[in-house]
Amino acid sequence: MQHHLFFAEVPFKTGDMIKEIFTLQHKLGSGSYGVIFSAIYSSGPNQKHVAIKLEKILP
């Protein structure tokens, strides 16, 4: 019996901005449902490091 691992592909990469408040820093991991990135959340003068999960789009 063969085991196949499927990893999600999402249309984002390091440096991309999402909704003009999240800047993707680097990929932390991925799985069959999505990818987790380290990101910077910016709201006015405030910034903080966050993790953000981006889920793949199903056909």
Short mmCIF file of C-alpha atoms in Angstrom, two decimals:
data_model
loop_
_atom_site.label_atom_id
_atom_site.label_comp_id
_atom_site.label_asym_id
_atom_site.label_seq_id
_atom_site.Cartn_x
_atom_site.Cartn_y
_atom_site.Cartn_z
CA MET A 1 0.00 0.00 0.00
CA GLN A 2 1.40 3.38 -0.98
CA HIS A 3 0.94 6.53 1.06
CA HIS A 4 0.80 9.79 -0.86
CA LEU A 5 1.27 13.15 0.79
CA PHE A 6 -0.55 16.05 -0.79
CA PHE A 7 0.48 19.58 0.05
CA ALA A 8 -1.64 22.61 -0.66
CA GLU A 9 -0.63 25.20 -3.20
CA VAL A 10 -1.75 28.75 -2.47
CA PRO A 11 -1.27 31.78 -4.74
CA PHE A 12 0.81 33.71 -2.17
CA LYS A 13 4.53 34.06 -1.51
CA THR A 14 6.91 35.77 0.90
CA GLY A 15 6.58 39.56 0.69
CA ASP A 16 2.97 39.56 -0.50
CA MET A 17 0.44 41.79 1.28
CA ILE A 18 -3.04 40.55 2.16
CA LYS A 19 -5.87 43.04 2.68
CA GLU A 20 -3.22 45.77 3.05
CA ILE A 21 -2.63 44.81 6.72
CA PHE A 22 -0.72 41.49 6.63
CA THR A 23 2.76 41.22 5.09
CA LEU A 24 3.92 37.62 4.64
CA GLN A 25 7.42 37.02 6.04
CA HIS A 26 8.17 33.33 5.48
CA LYS A 27 6.44 29.97 5.23
CA LEU A 28 6.27 28.07 8.52
CA GLY A 29 4.65 24.92 7.19
CA SER A 30 2.11 23.37 4.87
CA GLY A 31 -0.31 20.51 4.72
CA SER A 32 -3.17 19.19 2.66
CA TYR A 33 -5.51 22.09 3.48
CA GLY A 34 -3.28 25.14 3.44
CA VAL A 35 -0.05 26.94 4.23
CA ILE A 36 0.95 28.77 7.42
CA PHE A 37 3.06 31.91 7.13
CA SER A 38 4.77 34.13 9.65
CA ALA A 39 3.45 37.63 8.98
CA ILE A 40 3.49 41.21 10.21
CA TYR A 41 0.10 42.69 11.10
CA SER A 42 0.07 46.48 10.63
CA SER A 43 -2.72 48.74 11.85
CA GLY A 44 -1.75 52.41 11.82
CA PRO A 45 1.41 52.83 13.91
CA ASN A 46 0.96 49.40 15.54
CA GLN A 47 2.69 46.26 14.28
CA LYS A 48 2.90 42.74 15.64
CA HIS A 49 4.14 39.35 14.51
CA VAL A 50 1.39 36.82 13.79
CA ALA A 51 0.91 33.46 12.12
CA ILE A 52 -1.67 33.30 9.34
CA LYS A 53 -3.14 30.20 7.71
CA LEU A 54 -4.03 30.48 4.03
CA GLU A 55 -6.29 27.70 2.84
CA LYS A 56 -6.20 26.33 -0.66
CA ILE A 57 -9.10 27.01 -2.98
CA LEU A 58 -11.01 23.87 -3.82
CA PRO A 59 -12.30 23.42 -7.38
#
